[in-house]
Amino acid sequence: MTAIAVLGSTHMDLVAYTSRAPGRGETVTGRAFLTVPGGKGANQAVAAARAGGEVVMIGAVGTDAYGPLLRANLEDAGVGTGLLRTVDGPSGTAHIVVEDGGSHAMVVVPGANGTLTAIGPDERAAVAAAGLLLLQLELPLGVVTEAARGARSMGVRTILTPSPARPLPDALLDAVDLLVPSEHEAAALCGHDDPHAAAHLLLRRVPEVVITLGPKGCLYAARGGEAVLFPAPEVTAVDTTGAGDTFVGTLAVALAEGRAVPEALAWASAAAALSVQRPGASTSMPYRGEIDAA
């Protein structure tokens, strides 16, 4: 089994469910509240582990009450946490409002994640031993760039989820093999709302792109080929939080196993479709048997 290294964030998600999100200065009444382990890095690690990957997590949690819970959530999923640092201070938190129909908005407070500004010899060794490195943008940009460049120098394939969206330096994108933005993130990166046009522009900076389109599926494009739309299964969404991370984590496992791109994308789409039918982020992520049966 090919190992997958994840350098990324861990957050405790504080999730309020309501019929609609409040406007500026407005208070609305919620119908439920959940405290769920999350963070884009941890979510992708859990998704990959549940899909059958051998996963190691590189990140940081705090010394507050959330820290042990975030670590335990990863370990319960089978993720290796030997490189998950514990630093003085609070863990990261994400404050999420989920509307009826599944759409959501959030505020992320980095906490311990903001202290991860460089990787050491043990982390570099873990990346070198992996077949794939998963990256996101909830850590300081410098360490994400350092890890991507290190992976490139060691021949390790890198997948970047550019979330939250921000301008990205060439030093980072030059070391990325596969970029997986949402359609909104793709538009923010290249200034074009049309996914096909966005994919064409992004291919000037990275060799492969998968743009996720929510219920419409995903668009795959590689240099030298035509963009191809892969539809998503039709389901009724309950909570879309973590669906993109489920997709990426599962996709990483499929690619690490050597599956062809169409099969890998279909498998990842099935996993994401299962996740949106359940509440929460990491709690909604399916296991390999469920994905295979979908």
PDB file of C-alpha atoms in Angstrom:
ATOM      1  CA  MET A   1       0.000   0.000   0.000  1.00  0.00           C
ATOM      2  CA  THR A   2       1.355   3.408  -0.956  1.00  0.00           C
ATOM      3  CA  ALA A   3       1.530   5.835   1.964  1.00  0.00           C
ATOM      4  CA  ILE A   4      -0.163   9.238   1.833  1.00  0.00           C
ATOM      5  CA  ALA A   5       1.264  12.149   3.820  1.00  0.00           C
ATOM      6  CA  VAL A   6      -1.044  15.012   4.748  1.00  0.00           C
ATOM      7  CA  LEU A   7       0.349  18.384   5.813  1.00  0.00           C
ATOM      8  CA  GLY A   8      -2.580  20.415   7.009  1.00  0.00           C
ATOM      9  CA  SER A   9      -4.885  21.850   9.601  1.00  0.00           C
ATOM     10  CA  THR A  10      -6.826  20.328  12.460  1.00  0.00           C
ATOM     11  CA  HIS A  11      -9.842  22.236  13.806  1.00  0.00           C
ATOM     12  CA  MET A  12     -12.721  21.583  16.106  1.00  0.00           C
ATOM     13  CA  ASP A  13     -15.831  22.405  14.072  1.00  0.00           C
ATOM     14  CA  LEU A  14     -18.541  24.229  16.022  1.00  0.00           C
ATOM     15  CA  VAL A  15     -21.574  23.728  13.809  1.00  0.00           C
ATOM     16  CA  ALA A  16     -24.956  25.469  14.087  1.00  0.00           C
ATOM     17  CA  TYR A  17     -27.872  24.296  11.929  1.00  0.00           C
ATOM     18  CA  THR A  18     -30.540  26.824  10.962  1.00  0.00           C
ATOM     19  CA  SER A  19     -33.126  27.445   8.252  1.00  0.00           C
ATOM     20  CA  ARG A  20     -31.021  30.331   6.922  1.00  0.00           C
ATOM     21  CA  ALA A  21     -27.790  32.071   7.859  1.00  0.00           C
ATOM     22  CA  PRO A  22     -28.125  35.440   9.633  1.00  0.00           C
ATOM     23  CA  GLY A  23     -27.500  38.655   7.770  1.00  0.00           C
ATOM     24  CA  ARG A  24     -25.275  41.438   9.079  1.00  0.00           C
ATOM     25  CA  GLY A  25     -26.419  42.452  12.566  1.00  0.00           C
ATOM     26  CA  GLU A  26     -29.168  39.806  12.595  1.00  0.00           C
ATOM     27  CA  THR A  27     -29.853  36.985  15.047  1.00  0.00           C
ATOM     28  CA  VAL A  28     -31.610  33.793  13.961  1.00  0.00           C
ATOM     29  CA  THR A  29     -32.663  30.730  15.939  1.00  0.00           C
ATOM     30  CA  GLY A  30     -30.883  27.479  15.244  1.00  0.00           C
ATOM     31  CA  ARG A  31     -32.361  24.010  15.459  1.00  0.00           C
ATOM     32  CA  ALA A  32     -29.256  21.989  16.381  1.00  0.00           C
ATOM     33  CA  PHE A  33     -25.590  22.304  17.360  1.00  0.00           C
ATOM     34  CA  LEU A  34     -22.713  19.856  16.943  1.00  0.00           C
ATOM     35  CA  THR A  35     -19.069  19.857  17.999  1.00  0.00           C
ATOM     36  CA  VAL A  36     -17.208  17.790  15.389  1.00  0.00           C
ATOM     37  CA  PRO A  37     -13.467  17.278  14.745  1.00  0.00           C
ATOM     38  CA  GLY A  38     -12.464  18.838  11.421  1.00  0.00           C
ATOM     39  CA  GLY A  39      -9.916  20.996   9.637  1.00  0.00           C
ATOM     40  CA  LYS A  40      -9.182  20.525   5.934  1.00  0.00           C
ATOM     41  CA  GLY A  41      -5.986  18.614   6.563  1.00  0.00           C
ATOM     42  CA  ALA A  42      -7.461  16.312   9.187  1.00  0.00           C
ATOM     43  CA  ASN A  43     -10.602  15.805   7.113  1.00  0.00           C
ATOM     44  CA  GLN A  44      -8.597  14.716   4.077  1.00  0.00           C
ATOM     45  CA  ALA A  45      -6.505  12.418   6.256  1.00  0.00           C
ATOM     46  CA  VAL A  46      -9.598  10.766   7.755  1.00  0.00           C
ATOM     47  CA  ALA A  47     -11.246  10.421   4.342  1.00  0.00           C
ATOM     48  CA  ALA A  48      -8.144   8.781   2.899  1.00  0.00           C
ATOM     49  CA  ALA A  49      -7.750   6.413   5.851  1.00  0.00           C
ATOM     50  CA  ARG A  50     -11.402   5.352   5.756  1.00  0.00           C
ATOM     51  CA  ALA A  51     -11.042   4.753   2.017  1.00  0.00           C
ATOM     52  CA  GLY A  52      -8.230   2.309   2.748  1.00  0.00           C
ATOM     53  CA  GLY A  53      -5.117   4.486   2.555  1.00  0.00           C
ATOM     54  CA  GLU A  54      -2.062   4.310   4.790  1.00  0.00           C
ATOM     55  CA  VAL A  55      -1.998   7.889   6.068  1.00  0.00           C
ATOM     56  CA  VAL A  56       0.313   9.998   8.216  1.00  0.00           C
ATOM     57  CA  MET A  57      -0.766  13.438   9.483  1.00  0.00           C
ATOM     58  CA  ILE A  58       1.658  16.367   9.839  1.00  0.00           C
ATOM     59  CA  GLY A  59       0.144  19.260  11.783  1.00  0.00           C
ATOM     60  CA  ALA A  60      -0.442  20.764  15.210  1.00  0.00           C
ATOM     61  CA  VAL A  61      -3.042  20.802  17.982  1.00  0.00           C
ATOM     62  CA  GLY A  62      -3.184  22.896  21.130  1.00  0.00           C
ATOM     63  CA  THR A  63      -3.038  22.178  24.860  1.00  0.00           C
ATOM     64  CA  ASP A  64      -6.738  22.998  25.330  1.00  0.00           C
ATOM     65  CA  ALA A  65      -9.509  20.437  25.770  1.00  0.00           C
ATOM     66  CA  TYR A  66      -9.922  20.107  22.007  1.00  0.00           C
ATOM     67  CA  GLY A  67      -6.352  18.941  21.365  1.00  0.00           C
ATOM     68  CA  PRO A  68      -6.716  15.357  22.666  1.00  0.00           C
ATOM     69  CA  LEU A  69     -10.088  15.012  20.935  1.00  0.00           C
ATOM     70  CA  LEU A  70      -8.653  16.074  17.582  1.00  0.00           C
ATOM     71  CA  ARG A  71      -5.766  13.643  17.959  1.00  0.00           C
ATOM     72  CA  ALA A  72      -8.081  10.808  19.001  1.00  0.00           C
ATOM     73  CA  ASN A  73     -10.346  11.404  16.012  1.00  0.00           C
ATOM     74  CA  LEU A  74      -7.426  10.888  13.646  1.00  0.00           C
ATOM     75  CA  GLU A  75      -6.171   7.826  15.485  1.00  0.00           C
ATOM     76  CA  ASP A  76      -9.658   6.285  15.542  1.00  0.00           C
ATOM     77  CA  ALA A  77      -9.687   6.541  11.741  1.00  0.00           C
ATOM     78  CA  GLY A  78      -6.316   4.816  11.522  1.00  0.00           C
ATOM     79  CA  VAL A  79      -4.267   7.928  10.736  1.00  0.00           C
ATOM     80  CA  GLY A  80      -0.690   8.009  12.042  1.00  0.00           C
ATOM     81  CA  THR A  81      -0.264  10.939  14.465  1.00  0.00           C
ATOM     82  CA  GLY A  82       3.394  10.610  15.461  1.00  0.00           C
ATOM     83  CA  LEU A  83       4.116  13.877  13.613  1.00  0.00           C
ATOM     84  CA  LEU A  84       1.092  15.760  14.980  1.00  0.00           C
ATOM     85  CA  ARG A  85       2.648  18.346  17.286  1.00  0.00           C
ATOM     86  CA  THR A  86       1.103  19.594  20.538  1.00  0.00           C
ATOM     87  CA  VAL A  87       1.853  23.296  21.100  1.00  0.00           C
ATOM     88  CA  ASP A  88       0.963  25.628  23.960  1.00  0.00           C
ATOM     89  CA  GLY A  89      -2.309  27.492  23.434  1.00  0.00           C
ATOM     90  CA  PRO A  90      -5.655  26.812  21.792  1.00  0.00           C
ATOM     91  CA  SER A  91      -6.337  24.366  18.983  1.00  0.00           C
ATOM     92  CA  GLY A  92      -7.805  25.635  15.735  1.00  0.00           C
ATOM     93  CA  THR A  93     -11.556  26.110  15.528  1.00  0.00           C
ATOM     94  CA  ALA A  94     -14.036  26.512  12.685  1.00  0.00           C
ATOM     95  CA  HIS A  95     -17.357  28.234  13.382  1.00  0.00           C
ATOM     96  CA  ILE A  96     -19.874  26.954  10.847  1.00  0.00           C
ATOM     97  CA  VAL A  97     -23.479  27.811   9.997  1.00  0.00           C
ATOM     98  CA  VAL A  98     -25.321  25.172   7.945  1.00  0.00           C
ATOM     99  CA  GLU A  99     -28.573  26.151   6.248  1.00  0.00           C
ATOM    100  CA  ASP A 100     -31.446  23.829   5.351  1.00  0.00           C
ATOM    101  CA  GLY A 101     -30.466  22.288   2.022  1.00  0.00           C
ATOM    102  CA  GLY A 102     -26.876  21.764   3.156  1.00  0.00           C
ATOM    103  CA  SER A 103     -25.096  24.982   2.132  1.00  0.00           C
ATOM    104  CA  HIS A 104     -22.742  26.433   4.707  1.00  0.00           C
ATOM    105  CA  ALA A 105     -20.505  29.354   5.672  1.00  0.00           C
ATOM    106  CA  MET A 106     -17.673  29.393   8.188  1.00  0.00           C
ATOM    107  CA  VAL A 107     -15.095  31.407  10.090  1.00  0.00           C
ATOM    108  CA  VAL A 108     -11.781  29.642  10.786  1.00  0.00           C
ATOM    109  CA  VAL A 109      -9.571  30.607  13.740  1.00  0.00           C
ATOM    110  CA  PRO A 110      -6.143  28.988  13.134  1.00  0.00           C
ATOM    111  CA  GLY A 111      -4.960  28.536  16.734  1.00  0.00           C
ATOM    112  CA  ALA A 112      -2.205  25.911  16.862  1.00  0.00           C
ATOM    113  CA  ASN A 113      -2.211  25.602  13.067  1.00  0.00           C
ATOM    114  CA  GLY A 114      -0.683  29.061  12.795  1.00  0.00           C
ATOM    115  CA  THR A 115       2.439  27.922  14.659  1.00  0.00           C
ATOM    116  CA  LEU A 116       3.429  25.437  11.961  1.00  0.00           C
ATOM    117  CA  THR A 117       5.826  27.613   9.995  1.00  0.00           C
ATOM    118  CA  ALA A 118       8.460  25.034   8.991  1.00  0.00           C
ATOM    119  CA  ILE A 119       8.893  21.273   8.738  1.00  0.00           C
ATOM    120  CA  GLY A 120      11.737  19.357  10.314  1.00  0.00           C
ATOM    121  CA  PRO A 121      13.776  16.279   9.387  1.00  0.00           C
ATOM    122  CA  ASP A 122      11.142  13.801  10.597  1.00  0.00           C
ATOM    123  CA  GLU A 123       8.416  15.472   8.564  1.00  0.00           C
ATOM    124  CA  ARG A 124      10.638  15.573   5.467  1.00  0.00           C
ATOM    125  CA  ALA A 125      11.397  11.881   5.909  1.00  0.00           C
ATOM    126  CA  ALA A 126       7.678  11.083   6.117  1.00  0.00           C
ATOM    127  CA  VAL A 127       7.039  12.987   2.888  1.00  0.00           C
ATOM    128  CA  ALA A 128       9.940  11.236   1.182  1.00  0.00           C
ATOM    129  CA  ALA A 129       8.507   7.859   2.178  1.00  0.00           C
ATOM    130  CA  ALA A 130       5.052   8.686   0.834  1.00  0.00           C
ATOM    131  CA  GLY A 131       3.713   8.235  -2.658  1.00  0.00           C
ATOM    132  CA  LEU A 132       1.470  11.295  -2.372  1.00  0.00           C
ATOM    133  CA  LEU A 133       1.439  14.536  -0.391  1.00  0.00           C
ATOM    134  CA  LEU A 134      -1.861  16.314   0.271  1.00  0.00           C
ATOM    135  CA  LEU A 135      -1.753  20.056   0.949  1.00  0.00           C
ATOM    136  CA  GLN A 136      -4.318  22.792   1.639  1.00  0.00           C
ATOM    137  CA  LEU A 137      -4.091  26.483   2.605  1.00  0.00           C
ATOM    138  CA  GLU A 138      -5.188  26.551   6.262  1.00  0.00           C
ATOM    139  CA  LEU A 139      -1.536  26.555   7.380  1.00  0.00           C
ATOM    140  CA  PRO A 140       0.936  29.425   6.839  1.00  0.00           C
ATOM    141  CA  LEU A 141       1.681  29.663   3.121  1.00  0.00           C
ATOM    142  CA  GLY A 142       5.427  29.424   3.654  1.00  0.00           C
ATOM    143  CA  VAL A 143       5.327  25.920   5.112  1.00  0.00           C
ATOM    144  CA  VAL A 144       2.925  24.731   2.399  1.00  0.00           C
ATOM    145  CA  THR A 145       5.331  25.996  -0.251  1.00  0.00           C
ATOM    146  CA  GLU A 146       8.321  24.459   1.542  1.00  0.00           C
ATOM    147  CA  ALA A 147       6.606  21.072   1.700  1.00  0.00           C
ATOM    148  CA  ALA A 148       5.526  21.142  -1.951  1.00  0.00           C
ATOM    149  CA  ARG A 149       9.014  22.069  -3.146  1.00  0.00           C
ATOM    150  CA  GLY A 150      10.545  19.392  -0.948  1.00  0.00           C
ATOM    151  CA  ALA A 151       8.137  16.787  -2.298  1.00  0.00           C
ATOM    152  CA  ARG A 152       8.955  17.772  -5.877  1.00  0.00           C
ATOM    153  CA  SER A 153      12.682  17.401  -5.198  1.00  0.00           C
ATOM    154  CA  MET A 154      12.067  13.905  -3.801  1.00  0.00           C
ATOM    155  CA  GLY A 155       9.802  12.763  -6.630  1.00  0.00           C
ATOM    156  CA  VAL A 156       6.637  12.688  -4.489  1.00  0.00           C
ATOM    157  CA  ARG A 157       3.385  13.590  -6.241  1.00  0.00           C
ATOM    158  CA  THR A 158       1.631  16.606  -4.687  1.00  0.00           C
ATOM    159  CA  ILE A 159      -2.091  17.398  -4.651  1.00  0.00           C
ATOM    160  CA  LEU A 160      -3.105  20.893  -3.521  1.00  0.00           C
ATOM    161  CA  THR A 161      -6.566  22.015  -2.456  1.00  0.00           C
ATOM    162  CA  PRO A 162      -6.343  25.834  -2.768  1.00  0.00           C
ATOM    163  CA  SER A 163      -8.710  26.590   0.100  1.00  0.00           C
ATOM    164  CA  PRO A 164      -9.249  29.140   1.467  1.00  0.00           C
ATOM    165  CA  ALA A 165      -8.651  30.786  -1.903  1.00  0.00           C
ATOM    166  CA  ARG A 166      -5.860  33.353  -2.128  1.00  0.00           C
ATOM    167  CA  PRO A 167      -3.266  34.454  -4.684  1.00  0.00           C
ATOM    168  CA  LEU A 168      -0.642  31.721  -4.965  1.00  0.00           C
ATOM    169  CA  PRO A 169       3.045  32.220  -5.717  1.00  0.00           C
ATOM    170  CA  ASP A 170       4.726  30.486  -8.625  1.00  0.00           C
ATOM    171  CA  ALA A 171       7.105  28.878  -6.134  1.00  0.00           C
ATOM    172  CA  LEU A 172       4.167  26.846  -4.822  1.00  0.00           C
ATOM    173  CA  LEU A 173       2.293  26.101  -8.045  1.00  0.00           C
ATOM    174  CA  ASP A 174       5.492  25.099  -9.839  1.00  0.00           C
ATOM    175  CA  ALA A 175       5.742  22.209  -7.344  1.00  0.00           C
ATOM    176  CA  VAL A 176       2.080  21.086  -7.593  1.00  0.00           C
ATOM    177  CA  ASP A 177       1.161  18.097  -9.751  1.00  0.00           C
ATOM    178  CA  LEU A 178      -2.636  18.181  -9.348  1.00  0.00           C
ATOM    179  CA  LEU A 179      -4.701  21.202  -8.297  1.00  0.00           C
ATOM    180  CA  VAL A 180      -8.216  20.512  -6.928  1.00  0.00           C
ATOM    181  CA  PRO A 181     -10.157  23.773  -6.456  1.00  0.00           C
ATOM    182  CA  SER A 182     -13.894  24.219  -6.145  1.00  0.00           C
ATOM    183  CA  GLU A 183     -15.465  26.231  -8.944  1.00  0.00           C
ATOM    184  CA  HIS A 184     -15.459  29.300  -6.661  1.00  0.00           C
ATOM    185  CA  GLU A 185     -11.792  28.825  -5.773  1.00  0.00           C
ATOM    186  CA  ALA A 186     -10.915  28.324  -9.442  1.00  0.00           C
ATOM    187  CA  ALA A 187     -12.657  31.594 -10.291  1.00  0.00           C
ATOM    188  CA  ALA A 188     -10.789  33.379  -7.503  1.00  0.00           C
ATOM    189  CA  LEU A 189      -7.453  32.019  -8.743  1.00  0.00           C
ATOM    190  CA  CYS A 190      -7.836  32.948 -12.398  1.00  0.00           C
ATOM    191  CA  GLY A 191     -10.621  35.539 -12.521  1.00  0.00           C
ATOM    192  CA  HIS A 192     -12.951  33.508 -14.753  1.00  0.00           C
ATOM    193  CA  ASP A 193     -16.321  32.097 -13.665  1.00  0.00           C
ATOM    194  CA  ASP A 194     -16.632  29.503 -16.439  1.00  0.00           C
ATOM    195  CA  PRO A 195     -15.051  26.234 -15.224  1.00  0.00           C
ATOM    196  CA  HIS A 196     -13.813  25.234 -18.695  1.00  0.00           C
ATOM    197  CA  ALA A 197     -12.114  28.580 -19.190  1.00  0.00           C
ATOM    198  CA  ALA A 198     -10.778  28.471 -15.632  1.00  0.00           C
ATOM    199  CA  ALA A 199      -9.307  25.008 -16.199  1.00  0.00           C
ATOM    200  CA  HIS A 200      -7.605  26.205 -19.384  1.00  0.00           C
ATOM    201  CA  LEU A 201      -6.032  29.130 -17.538  1.00  0.00           C
ATOM    202  CA  LEU A 202      -4.970  27.052 -14.536  1.00  0.00           C
ATOM    203  CA  LEU A 203      -3.197  24.565 -16.802  1.00  0.00           C
ATOM    204  CA  ARG A 204      -0.718  27.311 -17.592  1.00  0.00           C
ATOM    205  CA  ARG A 205       0.462  26.966 -13.990  1.00  0.00           C
ATOM    206  CA  VAL A 206      -0.066  23.272 -13.104  1.00  0.00           C
ATOM    207  CA  PRO A 207      -0.097  20.089 -15.227  1.00  0.00           C
ATOM    208  CA  GLU A 208      -3.472  18.695 -14.041  1.00  0.00           C
ATOM    209  CA  VAL A 209      -6.656  20.249 -12.630  1.00  0.00           C
ATOM    210  CA  VAL A 210      -9.857  18.861 -11.139  1.00  0.00           C
ATOM    211  CA  ILE A 211     -12.492  21.555 -10.532  1.00  0.00           C
ATOM    212  CA  THR A 212     -15.232  20.338  -8.193  1.00  0.00           C
ATOM    213  CA  LEU A 213     -18.721  21.554  -9.126  1.00  0.00           C
ATOM    214  CA  GLY A 214     -20.842  20.351  -6.210  1.00  0.00           C
ATOM    215  CA  PRO A 215     -23.961  18.496  -7.384  1.00  0.00           C
ATOM    216  CA  LYS A 216     -22.881  19.016 -11.015  1.00  0.00           C
ATOM    217  CA  GLY A 217     -19.844  16.750 -10.556  1.00  0.00           C
ATOM    218  CA  CYS A 218     -16.277  17.687 -11.451  1.00  0.00           C
ATOM    219  CA  LEU A 219     -14.258  18.847 -14.442  1.00  0.00           C
ATOM    220  CA  TYR A 220     -10.909  17.194 -15.175  1.00  0.00           C
ATOM    221  CA  ALA A 221      -8.290  18.666 -17.471  1.00  0.00           C
ATOM    222  CA  ALA A 222      -4.623  17.945 -18.195  1.00  0.00           C
ATOM    223  CA  ARG A 223      -2.125  19.661 -20.443  1.00  0.00           C
ATOM    224  CA  GLY A 224      -2.444  18.447 -23.993  1.00  0.00           C
ATOM    225  CA  GLY A 225      -5.982  17.098 -23.604  1.00  0.00           C
ATOM    226  CA  GLU A 226      -9.616  18.182 -23.581  1.00  0.00           C
ATOM    227  CA  ALA A 227     -11.483  19.008 -20.369  1.00  0.00           C
ATOM    228  CA  VAL A 228     -13.941  16.255 -19.392  1.00  0.00           C
ATOM    229  CA  LEU A 229     -17.010  16.658 -17.164  1.00  0.00           C
ATOM    230  CA  PHE A 230     -17.736  13.795 -14.777  1.00  0.00           C
ATOM    231  CA  PRO A 231     -21.277  13.960 -13.324  1.00  0.00           C
ATOM    232  CA  ALA A 232     -21.976  13.417  -9.628  1.00  0.00           C
ATOM    233  CA  PRO A 233     -24.520  10.954  -8.242  1.00  0.00           C
ATOM    234  CA  GLU A 234     -27.923  12.549  -7.611  1.00  0.00           C
ATOM    235  CA  VAL A 235     -28.592  12.708  -3.862  1.00  0.00           C
ATOM    236  CA  THR A 236     -30.389  14.922  -1.352  1.00  0.00           C
ATOM    237  CA  ALA A 237     -27.806  16.920   0.600  1.00  0.00           C
ATOM    238  CA  VAL A 238     -28.102  17.337   4.359  1.00  0.00           C
ATOM    239  CA  ASP A 239     -24.737  18.981   5.061  1.00  0.00           C
ATOM    240  CA  THR A 240     -22.033  19.740   2.490  1.00  0.00           C
ATOM    241  CA  THR A 241     -19.350  20.470   5.103  1.00  0.00           C
ATOM    242  CA  GLY A 242     -16.323  18.309   4.357  1.00  0.00           C
ATOM    243  CA  ALA A 243     -17.594  17.004   1.021  1.00  0.00           C
ATOM    244  CA  GLY A 244     -14.660  18.481  -0.884  1.00  0.00           C
ATOM    245  CA  ASP A 245     -12.191  17.000   1.590  1.00  0.00           C
ATOM    246  CA  THR A 246     -13.906  13.623   1.298  1.00  0.00           C
ATOM    247  CA  PHE A 247     -13.505  13.848  -2.474  1.00  0.00           C
ATOM    248  CA  VAL A 248      -9.805  14.745  -2.312  1.00  0.00           C
ATOM    249  CA  GLY A 249      -8.879  12.180   0.348  1.00  0.00           C
ATOM    250  CA  THR A 250     -10.642   9.393  -1.522  1.00  0.00           C
ATOM    251  CA  LEU A 251      -9.217  10.525  -4.859  1.00  0.00           C
ATOM    252  CA  ALA A 252      -5.710  10.386  -3.372  1.00  0.00           C
ATOM    253  CA  VAL A 253      -6.215   6.755  -2.372  1.00  0.00           C
ATOM    254  CA  ALA A 254      -7.488   5.812  -5.811  1.00  0.00           C
ATOM    255  CA  LEU A 255      -4.569   7.520  -7.554  1.00  0.00           C
ATOM    256  CA  ALA A 256      -2.076   5.993  -5.109  1.00  0.00           C
ATOM    257  CA  GLU A 257      -3.485   2.584  -6.018  1.00  0.00           C
ATOM    258  CA  GLY A 258      -2.787   3.306  -9.677  1.00  0.00           C
ATOM    259  CA  ARG A 259      -6.394   3.619 -10.830  1.00  0.00           C
ATOM    260  CA  ALA A 260      -7.096   5.413 -14.091  1.00  0.00           C
ATOM    261  CA  VAL A 261      -8.347   8.976 -13.725  1.00  0.00           C
ATOM    262  CA  PRO A 262     -11.982   8.298 -14.783  1.00  0.00           C
ATOM    263  CA  GLU A 263     -12.309   5.440 -12.293  1.00  0.00           C
ATOM    264  CA  ALA A 264     -10.597   7.458  -9.553  1.00  0.00           C
ATOM    265  CA  LEU A 265     -12.901  10.446 -10.068  1.00  0.00           C
ATOM    266  CA  ALA A 266     -16.022   8.283 -10.099  1.00  0.00           C
ATOM    267  CA  TRP A 267     -14.958   6.599  -6.851  1.00  0.00           C
ATOM    268  CA  ALA A 268     -14.192   9.946  -5.197  1.00  0.00           C
ATOM    269  CA  SER A 269     -17.514  11.386  -6.379  1.00  0.00           C
ATOM    270  CA  ALA A 270     -19.366   8.428  -4.865  1.00  0.00           C
ATOM    271  CA  ALA A 271     -17.635   9.051  -1.536  1.00  0.00           C
ATOM    272  CA  ALA A 272     -18.498  12.763  -1.582  1.00  0.00           C
ATOM    273  CA  ALA A 273     -22.128  11.977  -2.437  1.00  0.00           C
ATOM    274  CA  LEU A 274     -22.346   9.677   0.573  1.00  0.00           C
ATOM    275  CA  SER A 275     -20.828  12.335   2.839  1.00  0.00           C
ATOM    276  CA  VAL A 276     -23.323  15.103   2.000  1.00  0.00           C
ATOM    277  CA  GLN A 277     -26.203  12.865   3.095  1.00  0.00           C
ATOM    278  CA  ARG A 278     -24.894  12.915   6.689  1.00  0.00           C
ATOM    279  CA  PRO A 279     -24.229  15.747   9.170  1.00  0.00           C
ATOM    280  CA  GLY A 280     -20.747  16.924  10.075  1.00  0.00           C
ATOM    281  CA  ALA A 281     -17.394  16.785   8.321  1.00  0.00           C
ATOM    282  CA  SER A 282     -15.182  13.918   9.487  1.00  0.00           C
ATOM    283  CA  THR A 283     -18.206  12.159  10.987  1.00  0.00           C
ATOM    284  CA  SER A 284     -19.873  12.004   7.568  1.00  0.00           C
ATOM    285  CA  MET A 285     -17.000  10.388   5.680  1.00  0.00           C
ATOM    286  CA  PRO A 286     -17.682   6.896   4.323  1.00  0.00           C
ATOM    287  CA  TYR A 287     -15.605   3.747   4.651  1.00  0.00           C
ATOM    288  CA  ARG A 288     -14.164   1.854   1.696  1.00  0.00           C
ATOM    289  CA  GLY A 289     -16.876  -0.804   1.700  1.00  0.00           C
ATOM    290  CA  GLU A 290     -19.588   1.846   1.524  1.00  0.00           C
ATOM    291  CA  ILE A 291     -17.872   3.586  -1.381  1.00  0.00           C
ATOM    292  CA  ASP A 292     -17.443   0.332  -3.291  1.00  0.00           C
ATOM    293  CA  ALA A 293     -21.134  -0.466  -2.774  1.00  0.00           C
ATOM    294  CA  ALA A 294     -22.374   2.967  -3.870  1.00  0.00           C
TER     295      ALA A 294
END
